[in-house]
Coordinates of C-alpha atoms in Angstrom, one line a residue:
X14 CA 77.7 95.6 101.9
X15 CA 75.3 93.0 100.4
X16 CA 74.7 89.9 102.5
X17 CA 77.2 87.1 101.8
X18 CA 78.0 83.7 103.1
X19 CA 81.2 84.5 104.8
X20 CA 83.8 82.1 106.3
X21 CA 83.0 81.4 109.9
X22 CA 84.6 82.2 113.2
X23 CA 85.2 85.9 113.3
X24 CA 85.6 86.0 117.1
X25 CA 88.5 84.5 119.0
X26 CA 86.3 83.0 121.7
X27 CA 84.3 81.1 119.1
X28 CA 87.4 79.5 117.8
X29 CA 88.7 78.6 121.3
X30 CA 85.5 76.8 122.1
X31 CA 85.9 74.5 119.1
X32 CA 89.5 73.3 119.8
X33 CA 89.7 69.7 120.7
X34 CA 92.7 67.4 121.3
X35 CA 93.4 65.0 118.5
X36 CA 94.8 61.6 119.1
X37 CA 98.4 61.0 118.0
X38 CA 97.4 58.7 115.1
X39 CA 95.2 61.5 113.7
X40 CA 98.0 64.0 114.0
X41 CA 100.4 61.7 112.2
X42 CA 97.9 61.1 109.4
X43 CA 97.4 64.9 109.1
X44 CA 101.2 65.4 108.9
X45 CA 101.5 62.8 106.2
X46 CA 98.7 64.4 104.2
X47 CA 100.3 67.8 104.5
X48 CA 103.6 66.4 103.1
X49 CA 101.7 64.8 100.3
X50 CA 99.8 68.0 99.5
X51 CA 103.0 70.0 99.5
X52 CA 104.6 67.6 97.1
X53 CA 101.6 67.5 94.8
X54 CA 101.2 71.3 94.7
X55 CA 104.9 71.9 94.0
X56 CA 104.7 69.4 91.1
X57 CA 101.5 71.0 89.8
X58 CA 102.8 74.5 89.9
X59 CA 106.1 73.7 88.2
X60 CA 104.4 71.6 85.5
X61 CA 101.9 74.5 85.0
X62 CA 104.9 76.8 84.4
X63 CA 106.3 74.5 81.9
X64 CA 103.1 75.0 79.9
X65 CA 104.0 78.7 79.7
X66 CA 107.8 79.4 79.6
X67 CA 107.0 83.1 79.5
X68 CA 105.2 82.8 82.9
X69 CA 108.0 80.7 84.2
X70 CA 110.6 83.4 83.5
X71 CA 108.4 86.0 85.2
X72 CA 108.1 83.7 88.2
X73 CA 111.8 83.1 88.5
X74 CA 111.6 79.4 87.5
X75 CA 114.2 78.8 84.8
X76 CA 115.1 75.1 84.7
X77 CA 112.7 72.2 84.9
X78 CA 113.7 68.6 85.4
X79 CA 111.5 66.3 83.3
X80 CA 110.6 63.4 85.6
X81 CA 109.8 61.1 82.6
X82 CA 113.0 61.7 80.5
X83 CA 115.4 63.0 83.1
X84 CA 116.2 66.0 80.8
X85 CA 116.7 69.5 82.1
X86 CA 114.4 71.9 80.2
X87 CA 115.8 75.5 79.7
X88 CA 112.5 77.4 80.0
X89 CA 114.0 80.8 79.3
X90 CA 115.0 79.7 75.8
X91 CA 111.4 78.7 74.9
X92 CA 108.5 80.6 73.5
X93 CA 105.0 79.3 74.4
X94 CA 103.2 76.7 72.3
X95 CA 99.8 78.0 71.3
X96 CA 98.9 75.3 68.8
X97 CA 95.4 73.7 69.0
X98 CA 97.1 70.5 70.1
X99 CA 98.8 72.3 72.9
X100 CA 95.5 73.8 74.0
X101 CA 93.9 70.3 74.0
X102 CA 96.8 69.0 76.1
X103 CA 96.3 71.8 78.6
X104 CA 92.6 70.8 79.0
X105 CA 93.6 67.3 79.8
X106 CA 96.4 68.5 82.1
X107 CA 94.1 70.7 84.3
X108 CA 91.3 68.1 84.3
X109 CA 93.6 65.4 85.5
X110 CA 95.2 67.5 88.2
X111 CA 91.8 68.6 89.6
X112 CA 90.8 65.0 89.9
X113 CA 94.1 64.1 91.5
X114 CA 93.8 66.8 94.2
X115 CA 90.2 65.9 95.0
X116 CA 91.1 62.2 95.4
X117 CA 94.5 62.3 97.0
X118 CA 94.3 65.4 99.2
X119 CA 90.7 66.1 100.0
X120 CA 90.4 69.7 101.3
X121 CA 88.4 68.8 104.4
X122 CA 91.3 66.7 105.7
X123 CA 93.9 69.5 105.3
X124 CA 95.3 72.0 107.8
X125 CA 93.9 75.6 107.5
X126 CA 97.0 76.9 105.5
X127 CA 97.0 73.9 103.2
X128 CA 93.2 74.1 102.7
X129 CA 93.6 77.8 101.7
X130 CA 96.2 76.8 99.1
X131 CA 94.1 73.9 97.9
X132 CA 91.2 76.3 97.2
X133 CA 93.5 78.7 95.3
X134 CA 94.6 75.8 93.1
X135 CA 91.1 74.5 92.5
X136 CA 89.8 77.9 91.6
X137 CA 92.8 78.5 89.3
X138 CA 92.1 75.2 87.6
X139 CA 88.5 76.1 87.2
X140 CA 89.4 79.4 85.7
X141 CA 91.8 77.8 83.2
X142 CA 89.2 75.2 82.2
X143 CA 86.5 78.0 81.8
X144 CA 88.9 79.8 79.5
X145 CA 89.9 76.8 77.5
X146 CA 86.5 75.3 77.1
X147 CA 84.1 78.2 77.0
X148 CA 85.6 81.7 76.8
X149 CA 88.4 80.7 74.5
X150 CA 90.1 84.1 74.2
X151 CA 93.0 82.6 72.3
X152 CA 90.5 82.0 69.4
X153 CA 89.0 85.4 69.4
X154 CA 91.4 88.0 70.9
X155 CA 94.7 88.6 69.2
X156 CA 96.0 90.7 72.1
X157 CA 96.6 87.4 73.9
X158 CA 99.4 86.4 71.6
X159 CA 100.7 89.9 71.1
X160 CA 101.1 90.6 74.8
X161 CA 102.6 87.1 75.3
X162 CA 105.4 87.9 72.8
X163 CA 106.2 91.2 74.4
X164 CA 106.4 89.7 77.9
X165 CA 108.4 86.8 76.6
X166 CA 111.2 89.0 75.3
X167 CA 110.9 91.8 77.9
X168 CA 111.2 89.5 80.9
X169 CA 114.5 88.1 79.7
X170 CA 115.8 91.7 79.5
X171 CA 114.4 93.0 82.7
X172 CA 114.7 90.1 85.1
X173 CA 118.2 89.8 86.6
X174 CA 118.3 86.0 86.8
X175 CA 121.5 85.3 84.9
X176 CA 124.5 87.1 83.3
X177 CA 123.5 89.6 80.6
X178 CA 125.0 87.6 77.8
X179 CA 123.0 84.5 78.7
X180 CA 119.8 86.5 79.0
X181 CA 120.3 88.2 75.6
X182 CA 120.8 84.7 74.2
X183 CA 117.4 83.7 75.7
X184 CA 115.8 86.8 74.2
X185 CA 117.2 85.9 70.8
X186 CA 116.0 82.3 71.1
X187 CA 112.5 83.4 71.8
X188 CA 112.6 86.1 69.1
X189 CA 113.5 83.4 66.5
X190 CA 110.4 81.5 67.4
X191 CA 108.0 84.3 66.8
X192 CA 107.1 83.3 63.2
X193 CA 106.2 79.8 64.4
X194 CA 103.9 81.1 67.2
X195 CA 102.1 83.6 64.9
X196 CA 101.5 80.9 62.3
X197 CA 100.0 78.7 65.0
X198 CA 97.6 81.5 66.1
X199 CA 96.6 82.6 62.6
X200 CA 95.5 79.1 61.7
X201 CA 92.5 79.3 64.1
X202 CA 91.8 82.9 64.9
X203 CA 88.3 82.8 63.5
X204 CA 87.0 86.3 64.3
X205 CA 87.7 89.2 66.6
X206 CA 85.9 92.2 67.8
X207 CA 87.2 95.5 66.4
X208 CA 88.4 96.6 69.8
X209 CA 90.7 93.6 70.1
X210 CA 92.0 94.0 66.5
X211 CA 92.9 97.7 66.9
X212 CA 94.5 97.2 70.3
X213 CA 96.5 94.2 69.1
X214 CA 97.8 96.3 66.2
X215 CA 98.8 99.1 68.5
X216 CA 100.5 96.8 71.0
X217 CA 102.2 94.8 68.2
X218 CA 104.0 98.0 67.1
X219 CA 105.5 97.9 70.6
X220 CA 106.8 94.5 70.0
X221 CA 108.5 95.7 66.8
X222 CA 110.0 98.6 68.7
X223 CA 111.1 96.2 71.5
X224 CA 113.2 94.2 69.0
X225 CA 114.4 96.9 66.7
X226 CA 115.4 99.4 69.5
X227 CA 115.4 98.0 73.0
X228 CA 116.9 94.6 72.3
X229 CA 119.2 95.9 69.5
X230 CA 120.8 98.4 71.8
X231 CA 121.6 95.7 74.4
X232 CA 123.6 93.6 72.0
X233 CA 127.4 94.4 71.6
X234 CA 128.5 95.2 68.1
X235 CA 130.7 92.5 66.5
X236 CA 129.7 89.8 68.9
X237 CA 128.2 86.4 68.1
X238 CA 125.0 87.6 69.6
X239 CA 125.0 90.5 67.1
X240 CA 125.4 88.0 64.3
X241 CA 122.5 85.9 65.6
X242 CA 120.4 89.1 66.0
X243 CA 121.2 90.2 62.4
X244 CA 120.2 86.8 61.1
X245 CA 116.9 86.2 62.9
X246 CA 115.5 89.7 63.8
X247 CA 114.5 90.5 60.1
X248 CA 112.3 87.3 60.1
X249 CA 110.8 88.1 63.5
X250 CA 110.1 91.7 62.6
X251 CA 108.6 90.7 59.2
X252 CA 106.3 88.1 60.9
X253 CA 105.1 90.8 63.4
X254 CA 104.4 93.4 60.7
X255 CA 102.8 90.8 58.5
X256 CA 100.6 89.8 61.5
X257 CA 99.5 93.4 62.0
X258 CA 98.7 93.6 58.2
X259 CA 96.7 90.4 58.4
X260 CA 94.8 91.7 61.5
X261 CA 93.9 94.8 59.6
X262 CA 93.2 93.5 56.1
X263 CA 92.0 90.0 56.8
X264 CA 90.7 89.2 60.3
X265 CA 89.6 92.7 60.9
X266 CA 87.3 92.6 57.9
X267 CA 85.6 89.3 58.8
X268 CA 82.2 89.3 60.4
X269 CA 82.6 89.1 64.1
X270 CA 80.5 86.4 65.8
X271 CA 81.9 86.8 69.3
X272 CA 81.6 90.3 70.7
X273 CA 84.0 91.8 73.3
X274 CA 81.6 91.3 76.2
X275 CA 81.2 87.9 77.9
X276 CA 77.4 87.9 78.5
X277 CA 75.8 87.0 81.9
X278 CA 76.4 83.3 81.9
X279 CA 80.2 83.4 81.2
X280 CA 80.7 86.5 83.3
X281 CA 79.0 85.0 86.3
X282 CA 81.2 81.9 86.1
X283 CA 84.4 83.9 85.8
X284 CA 83.3 86.4 88.5
X285 CA 82.9 83.6 91.0
X286 CA 86.3 82.1 90.3
X287 CA 88.1 85.4 90.3
X288 CA 86.5 86.9 93.4
X289 CA 86.5 83.7 95.4
X290 CA 83.8 84.9 97.8
X291 CA 80.1 84.4 98.1
X292 CA 78.8 87.6 96.4
X293 CA 76.9 87.8 93.1
X294 CA 77.4 90.5 90.5
X295 CA 73.8 91.6 91.1
X296 CA 74.5 92.1 94.8
X297 CA 77.8 93.9 94.1
X298 CA 76.1 96.2 91.5
X299 CA 73.3 97.2 93.9
X300 CA 75.8 97.9 96.7
X301 CA 78.1 99.9 94.4
X302 CA 75.3 102.1 93.1
X303 CA 74.1 102.8 96.6
X304 CA 77.6 103.6 97.9
X305 CA 78.2 106.0 94.9
X306 CA 75.3 108.2 96.1
X307 CA 76.7 108.3 99.6
X308 CA 80.2 109.2 98.5
X309 CA 78.8 112.0 96.3
X310 CA 76.9 113.4 99.2
X311 CA 80.1 113.4 101.3
X312 CA 82.0 115.1 98.5
X313 CA 79.3 117.8 98.3
X314 CA 79.8 118.5 102.0
X315 CA 83.5 118.8 101.6
X316 CA 83.2 120.8 98.4
X317 CA 81.1 123.5 100.0
X318 CA 83.8 124.4 102.4
X319 CA 86.5 124.4 99.8
X320 CA 84.3 126.3 97.3
X321 CA 84.1 129.3 99.7
X322 CA 87.9 129.7 99.7
X323 CA 88.5 128.9 96.1
X324 CA 85.6 131.1 94.7
X325 CA 84.9 133.9 97.1
X326 CA 83.2 135.9 94.4
X327 CA 80.7 133.1 93.5
X328 CA 77.3 133.0 95.0
X329 CA 76.0 129.7 96.6
X330 CA 73.9 128.9 93.6
X331 CA 70.8 128.6 95.7
X332 CA 68.6 129.0 92.6
X333 CA 69.7 125.5 91.3
X334 CA 68.1 122.2 92.0
X335 CA 69.9 120.2 94.7
X336 CA 71.4 117.7 92.2
X337 CA 72.6 120.5 89.9
X338 CA 74.0 122.4 92.8
X339 CA 75.8 119.3 94.0
X340 CA 77.4 118.6 90.6
X341 CA 78.4 122.3 90.1
X342 CA 80.1 122.7 93.4
X343 CA 82.0 119.4 93.1
X344 CA 83.0 120.0 89.5
X345 CA 84.2 123.5 90.2
X346 CA 86.3 122.4 93.2
X347 CA 87.8 119.4 91.4
X348 CA 88.6 121.6 88.3
X349 CA 90.5 124.1 90.6
X350 CA 92.4 121.3 92.3
X351 CA 93.2 119.8 88.9
X352 CA 95.1 122.9 87.8
X353 CA 97.9 121.8 90.1
X354 CA 99.6 119.2 87.9
X355 CA 103.1 118.4 86.5
X356 CA 104.1 119.2 82.9
X357 CA 103.6 116.4 80.4
X358 CA 107.3 115.6 80.2
X359 CA 107.7 115.5 84.0
X360 CA 105.1 112.9 84.9
X361 CA 107.6 110.2 85.8
X362 CA 110.0 112.6 87.7
X363 CA 107.0 114.0 89.7
X364 CA 106.2 110.4 90.8
X365 CA 109.7 109.7 91.8
X366 CA 109.9 112.9 93.8
X367 CA 106.9 111.7 95.9
X368 CA 108.4 108.4 97.0
X369 CA 110.7 109.7 99.8
X370 CA 108.0 111.7 101.7
X371 CA 105.6 108.7 101.4
X372 CA 108.2 106.3 102.9
X373 CA 108.9 108.7 105.8
X374 CA 105.2 109.0 106.6
X375 CA 104.8 105.2 106.6
X376 CA 107.7 104.9 109.1
X377 CA 106.6 107.8 111.3
X378 CA 103.0 106.6 111.6
X379 CA 103.8 102.9 111.8
X380 CA 101.4 102.1 109.0
X381 CA 103.1 98.8 107.9
X382 CA 106.6 97.3 108.2
X383 CA 108.9 98.0 105.2
X384 CA 111.2 95.2 104.1
X385 CA 115.0 95.3 103.9
X386 CA 115.1 95.2 100.1
X387 CA 115.4 98.5 98.3
X388 CA 114.7 97.2 94.8
X389 CA 111.9 99.4 93.5
X390 CA 112.5 101.3 90.2
X391 CA 110.2 103.7 88.4
X392 CA 110.3 102.9 84.7
X393 CA 108.2 103.6 81.5
X394 CA 105.5 101.1 80.8
X395 CA 106.6 98.7 78.1
X396 CA 105.0 99.7 74.8
X397 CA 103.4 96.3 74.2
X398 CA 101.4 96.8 77.5
X399 CA 100.2 100.3 76.9
X400 CA 96.9 99.2 75.3
X401 CA 95.5 98.3 78.7
X402 CA 97.9 100.1 81.0
X403 CA 97.2 103.7 79.9
X404 CA 98.5 105.2 83.2
X405 CA 100.5 103.0 85.5
X406 CA 101.0 99.5 87.0
X407 CA 103.2 97.6 89.3
X408 CA 105.5 94.7 88.2
X409 CA 106.7 92.7 91.2
X410 CA 110.1 90.9 91.6
X411 CA 109.8 87.2 90.8
X412 CA 108.7 85.2 93.8
X413 CA 111.6 82.8 93.3
X414 CA 114.1 85.7 92.9
X415 CA 112.8 88.3 95.3
X416 CA 116.0 90.4 95.3
X417 CA 115.5 91.1 91.6
X418 CA 114.1 94.5 90.5
X419 CA 110.5 95.5 91.2
X420 CA 109.1 98.0 88.7
X421 CA 106.6 100.8 89.0
X422 CA 105.5 101.3 85.4
X423 CA 104.4 104.8 84.4
X424 CA 103.0 105.3 80.9
X425 CA 104.5 108.4 79.4
X426 CA 102.5 110.9 77.4
X427 CA 103.8 110.4 73.9
X428 CA 104.8 113.5 71.8
X429 CA 102.1 112.5 69.3
X430 CA 99.3 113.0 71.8
X431 CA 97.5 116.3 71.2
X432 CA 97.9 119.0 73.8
X433 CA 94.2 118.9 74.7
X434 CA 94.3 115.2 75.4
X435 CA 97.5 115.4 77.4
X436 CA 96.1 118.3 79.5
X437 CA 93.0 116.2 80.2
X438 CA 95.1 113.3 81.4
X439 CA 97.4 115.5 83.5
X440 CA 94.4 117.2 85.2
X441 CA 93.0 113.7 86.1
X442 CA 96.5 112.8 87.5
X443 CA 97.1 116.1 89.2
X444 CA 99.6 116.5 92.1
X445 CA 97.2 114.9 94.6
X446 CA 96.0 112.1 92.4
X447 CA 99.6 111.2 91.6
X448 CA 100.3 110.8 95.3
X449 CA 97.4 108.4 95.6
X450 CA 98.7 106.6 92.5
X451 CA 102.1 106.0 94.1
X452 CA 100.5 104.9 97.4
X453 CA 98.4 102.5 95.5
X454 CA 101.0 101.0 93.1
X455 CA 104.1 101.3 95.2
X456 CA 104.2 102.2 98.9
X457 CA 102.5 101.1 101.0
X458 CA 100.4 99.5 98.2
X459 CA 101.4 96.8 95.8
X460 CA 105.2 97.0 96.2
X461 CA 105.0 96.6 100.0
X462 CA 102.3 94.0 99.6
X463 CA 104.5 91.8 97.3
X464 CA 107.6 92.4 99.4
X465 CA 105.8 90.8 102.3
X466 CA 104.7 88.0 100.0
X467 CA 108.2 87.4 98.8
X468 CA 109.3 86.7 102.3
X469 CA 106.7 83.9 102.8
X470 CA 107.9 80.5 103.6
X471 CA 108.0 77.8 102.5
X472 CA 109.1 78.7 99.0
X473 CA 106.5 76.5 97.4
X474 CA 103.7 78.3 99.2
X475 CA 105.1 81.7 98.2
X476 CA 105.2 80.7 94.6
X477 CA 101.6 79.3 94.7
X478 CA 100.1 82.4 96.3
X479 CA 102.0 84.7 94.0
X480 CA 100.9 82.9 90.8
X481 CA 97.3 82.3 91.9
X482 CA 96.8 85.2 94.2
X483 CA 93.3 86.6 94.8
X484 CA 92.7 89.7 92.8
X485 CA 90.3 91.3 95.3
X486 CA 92.8 90.9 98.1
X487 CA 95.5 92.5 95.9
X488 CA 93.6 95.5 94.5
X489 CA 91.5 95.9 97.7
X490 CA 94.7 96.3 99.8
X491 CA 96.0 99.1 97.6
X492 CA 92.7 101.0 97.9
X493 CA 92.3 100.3 101.6
X494 CA 95.8 101.3 102.6
X495 CA 95.4 104.6 100.7
X496 CA 92.4 105.4 102.9
X497 CA 94.5 104.4 106.0
X498 CA 97.2 106.9 104.9
X499 CA 94.7 109.6 104.5
X500 CA 93.0 108.9 107.8
X501 CA 96.4 109.0 109.5
X502 CA 96.9 112.6 108.3
X503 CA 98.9 112.2 105.1
X504 CA 99.6 115.6 103.5
X505 CA 98.7 117.3 106.8
X506 CA 95.0 116.5 106.3
X507 CA 94.9 118.6 103.2
X508 CA 91.2 118.8 102.2
X509 CA 92.2 118.9 98.6
X510 CA 93.8 115.5 99.0
X511 CA 90.7 114.2 100.8
X512 CA 88.5 115.6 98.0
X513 CA 90.6 113.7 95.4
X514 CA 90.4 110.6 97.5
X515 CA 86.6 110.8 97.4
X516 CA 86.8 111.1 93.7
X517 CA 89.0 108.0 93.5
X518 CA 86.4 106.1 95.6
X519 CA 83.9 107.1 92.9
X520 CA 86.2 105.6 90.3
X521 CA 86.4 102.3 92.3
X522 CA 82.7 102.2 92.4
X523 CA 82.2 103.1 88.7
X524 CA 84.8 100.4 87.8
X525 CA 82.5 97.7 89.3
X526 CA 79.4 99.2 87.7
X527 CA 81.1 99.3 84.3
X528 CA 82.4 95.8 84.6
X529 CA 79.1 94.3 85.4
X530 CA 76.8 96.5 83.2
X531 CA 79.1 96.5 80.1
X532 CA 79.8 92.7 80.3
X533 CA 76.3 91.5 81.1
X534 CA 73.6 94.3 80.7
X535 CA 74.3 96.0 77.3
X536 CA 75.6 99.3 78.7
X537 CA 76.4 101.5 75.8
X538 CA 79.6 103.6 75.3
X539 CA 77.6 106.7 75.8
X540 CA 76.0 105.5 79.1
X541 CA 79.5 104.4 80.3
X542 CA 81.0 107.8 79.5
X543 CA 78.1 109.6 81.2
X544 CA 78.6 107.5 84.3
X545 CA 82.3 108.2 84.5
X546 CA 82.3 111.9 83.5
X547 CA 79.0 113.1 85.1
X548 CA 78.5 110.8 88.1
X549 CA 82.2 110.1 88.9
X550 CA 83.7 113.4 87.7
X551 CA 86.4 111.8 85.5
X552 CA 88.0 113.7 82.7
X553 CA 87.3 112.8 79.2
X554 CA 90.7 111.2 78.6
X555 CA 90.6 109.1 81.8
X556 CA 87.0 107.9 81.0
X557 CA 88.0 107.0 77.4
X558 CA 90.9 105.0 78.6
X559 CA 88.7 103.2 81.2
X560 CA 86.0 102.5 78.6
X561 CA 88.7 100.7 76.5
X562 CA 89.9 98.8 79.4
X563 CA 86.4 97.7 80.4
X564 CA 86.1 96.1 76.9
X565 CA 89.6 94.5 77.0
X566 CA 89.2 92.9 80.4
X567 CA 86.4 91.2 82.3
X568 CA 85.8 90.5 86.0
X569 CA 88.9 92.6 86.9
X570 CA 87.5 96.0 87.5
X571 CA 85.2 94.6 90.1
X572 CA 88.1 93.4 92.2
X573 CA 88.8 96.9 93.6
X574 CA 85.4 97.3 95.3
X575 CA 85.1 93.7 96.4
X576 CA 88.5 93.8 98.0
X577 CA 88.2 97.3 99.5
X578 CA 84.9 96.3 101.2
X579 CA 86.4 93.2 102.6
X580 CA 89.6 94.9 103.9
X581 CA 87.5 97.5 105.7
X582 CA 85.3 94.9 107.3
X583 CA 88.2 92.7 108.3
X584 CA 90.1 95.5 109.9
X585 CA 87.1 96.7 111.9
X586 CA 86.3 93.2 113.2
X587 CA 89.9 92.5 114.1
X588 CA 90.2 95.8 115.9
X589 CA 87.0 95.1 117.8
X590 CA 88.2 91.6 118.8
X591 CA 91.5 92.9 120.2
X592 CA 90.2 96.1 121.7
X593 CA 92.9 98.1 123.4
X594 CA 95.5 95.6 122.3
X595 CA 95.0 96.4 118.6
X596 CA 98.1 97.5 116.8
X597 CA 97.6 98.7 113.3
X598 CA 101.1 97.9 112.0
X599 CA 101.1 94.4 113.5
X600 CA 97.7 93.8 112.0
X601 CA 98.8 94.9 108.5
X602 CA 102.0 92.8 108.8
X603 CA 100.1 89.7 109.8
X604 CA 97.6 90.1 106.9
X605 CA 100.3 90.8 104.3
X606 CA 102.5 87.9 105.6
X607 CA 99.8 85.5 104.6
X608 CA 99.9 86.5 101.0
X609 CA 97.0 87.2 98.5
X610 CA 94.4 84.7 99.7
X611 CA 90.7 85.8 99.7
X612 CA 90.4 88.3 102.5
X613 CA 87.9 86.2 104.5
X614 CA 90.3 83.3 104.4
X615 CA 93.2 85.5 105.7
X616 CA 90.8 86.7 108.5
X617 CA 90.1 83.1 109.4
X618 CA 93.8 82.1 109.4
X619 CA 94.9 85.0 111.5
X620 CA 92.1 84.5 114.1
X621 CA 92.7 80.8 114.2
X622 CA 96.4 81.5 114.6
X623 CA 95.7 83.8 117.5
X624 CA 93.5 81.2 119.2
X625 CA 96.2 78.5 118.7
X626 CA 98.5 80.4 121.0
X627 CA 96.3 79.0 123.9
X628 CA 96.1 75.5 122.4
X629 CA 98.5 73.3 120.6
X630 CA 95.9 71.7 118.4
X631 CA 93.4 72.7 115.8
X632 CA 90.2 70.9 115.1
X633 CA 88.8 69.3 112.0
X634 CA 85.8 71.6 112.3
X635 CA 88.1 74.6 112.0
X636 CA 89.7 73.1 108.9
X637 CA 86.3 72.5 107.4
X638 CA 85.3 76.1 107.8
X639 CA 87.9 77.0 105.2
X640 CA 86.1 74.9 102.7
X641 CA 83.9 77.0 100.5
X642 CA 80.4 75.6 99.9

C-alpha cells in the first residue's frame, strides 16, 4: 500500500494511555452538544430527502412535516424538481447547512461516534456542492434524469411501505409529472457526450417498458386507478419517447464541449470526497499496477499445476519468453475453467441455487453473524438500470423499513443478444465466478453488510450512515469477505475457484487503473481493452461492459481496491492486537455493526470502544484523532 496519513491509535495500549477523567461540567457540556448534533443531523437528513422525493421513498421516509407551514408533505406522490431554480436552492441549502454544522457543532468537541457522523455529513455536502457548482452532470448527462424517473416509479412498486392500492396511486402521481420534469431538463441540457446520449436512449426505453408493461399489469381492470392510468400514461409515454427522439436528433447532434471524463482537477476533488481517506489517485495507481504484477505471478504458479491436469498432452512451452509463457498458461487454464457455465436462460436460477450452500458454509465456519430477517430475493435488474449494471447489483431494504424486501439484481441476457456475445458473458461468469458474484453481492457480502447496518441504533444514525455511506468500506467489504471465504476453504479449496478469485483480483486492480487513467490521463479505448483482456484476462464482452461503465461513472471503480486494501490492513492489525483472543466472527460483527464509515474510522471506533471497557471516560484527544486534517 502507498503511504497514507491514517487515523491514529491502532494499538489498544496507546489509547488507554490517553484516557483522562473529565470534570462533570465538561461531561454535561459534551452531552448537550451530542443532543444538539443529533437534532441537527436528523433535521438535515430529512430536509435533504425532501429535496429528492425519489431518494426519500428508497430510504423509507414517506411523510415530512414542514416546520414552517405545519403541513405534512406526502413525498411518495412527488417527482423531483430539477429546474434551475431548484438547483440554485440546493446550492444555498448545502452551503447554509455546512456553515451551521461548523459553527454550532464543531467536530473537535464531539464524541467519536458523532465526529464520524459529522465527517460523513461534511463530505457529503462537499460532494453535492462539487456536483452543483463544478461537475454539473445534470447539465451534461441525460442519464441522470432518465434513471431518476425509473427509480421514482420502480421504488413505489417494489418497496412494501403501504397497501398496494396506495403505492400504485403514488406511481401514477409520479408518472403524471414526467412531462414537467423532462421539460425542465430539456431547457438547459446544453450538450452531452455521445456515450451519455446513447445510454440515456437505451435506458429510457426501459422507462417506457416500466409504464406500459410492469405498471400496467399491476393496475386492476375497471378500477379508478385504471381510469387514471389510461388518462395520464399516454402523455407520460409520449413525453419519454419524445425525449429520446430529442436526444437522438437534437442534443446528440450538437457539438459536445464537455467530454465524458472529468479531467485531473475535478477527478482529484471528487476522489478525495468519495474515498474519505488520505491517498491520492497517483499513489493508488502506482500501487495497483505493482499489485497487478504480483497477482499475475501468483496466477502463473497456480496455473502451472492446473495446466498439467487439464492439458496432459501439451508440452511446457519452454521455447517461449517468460511473459508469453505466463500469458499462455493462464489463458489456457482460465478458458478451460470457463467452459463450466450455465445456459443463457439459466443465469438467475443458477445464482439462486448457490445461495443455500453459501449460507451453510457461513454458519459452519462462523464467518459472520446472519440476521433474523429472511428478506433477500433474486430478481431481474430493472431495464432502466441496465446501462450501467450489465451483470448484477444489490438493492438493500430501506433503512427506515428494514423488514422490506432486499433485492439481488441479476441482468438477464436478452434474446436479442447474439450467441457469440452471450457465450462470452457466460464464460466470464462461469460456475465459479457466479459463486464469487453471489458472495460479493449477497452473502456474506452486501446483503449481510446492510442487514447489520439496518439494525444500527439510533435510527437517525442508521439513516445517516446508510444514505452517506463510504463507498470504499462498502465495496471493499464485499471483496475482502470473498477472500475470507476462499481462505476458509469454500468449495473444498478447489484450485479452479482460487484461480478465478485471482482473476477477480486482477479485475479489482484494473478497475482502479481504468478509473484513474481514463478520467485523468487520456487512456484510449484500445488501451483500456488491452489492459482488461490481455493483462487481466477478461472476456471481450466483460471488458466492453466495463469500458462503458468507466465512462458513465467516475471515482467509483477505485472504491473496490481502496476498500479491499483497508479491510485487509484493519483485519491484520486487529488480529495482532488481540492475539489468541481474536475471534473472526466477532470482529466482522463489530465492524459491520458500525455501518459504512471509512474503514480507518471504524478501526478507531472499535479500538477506542475496546479501551473504554477499562475506563468510563474518553478524552478530547481521542475525539480529535477522528478529525481528518
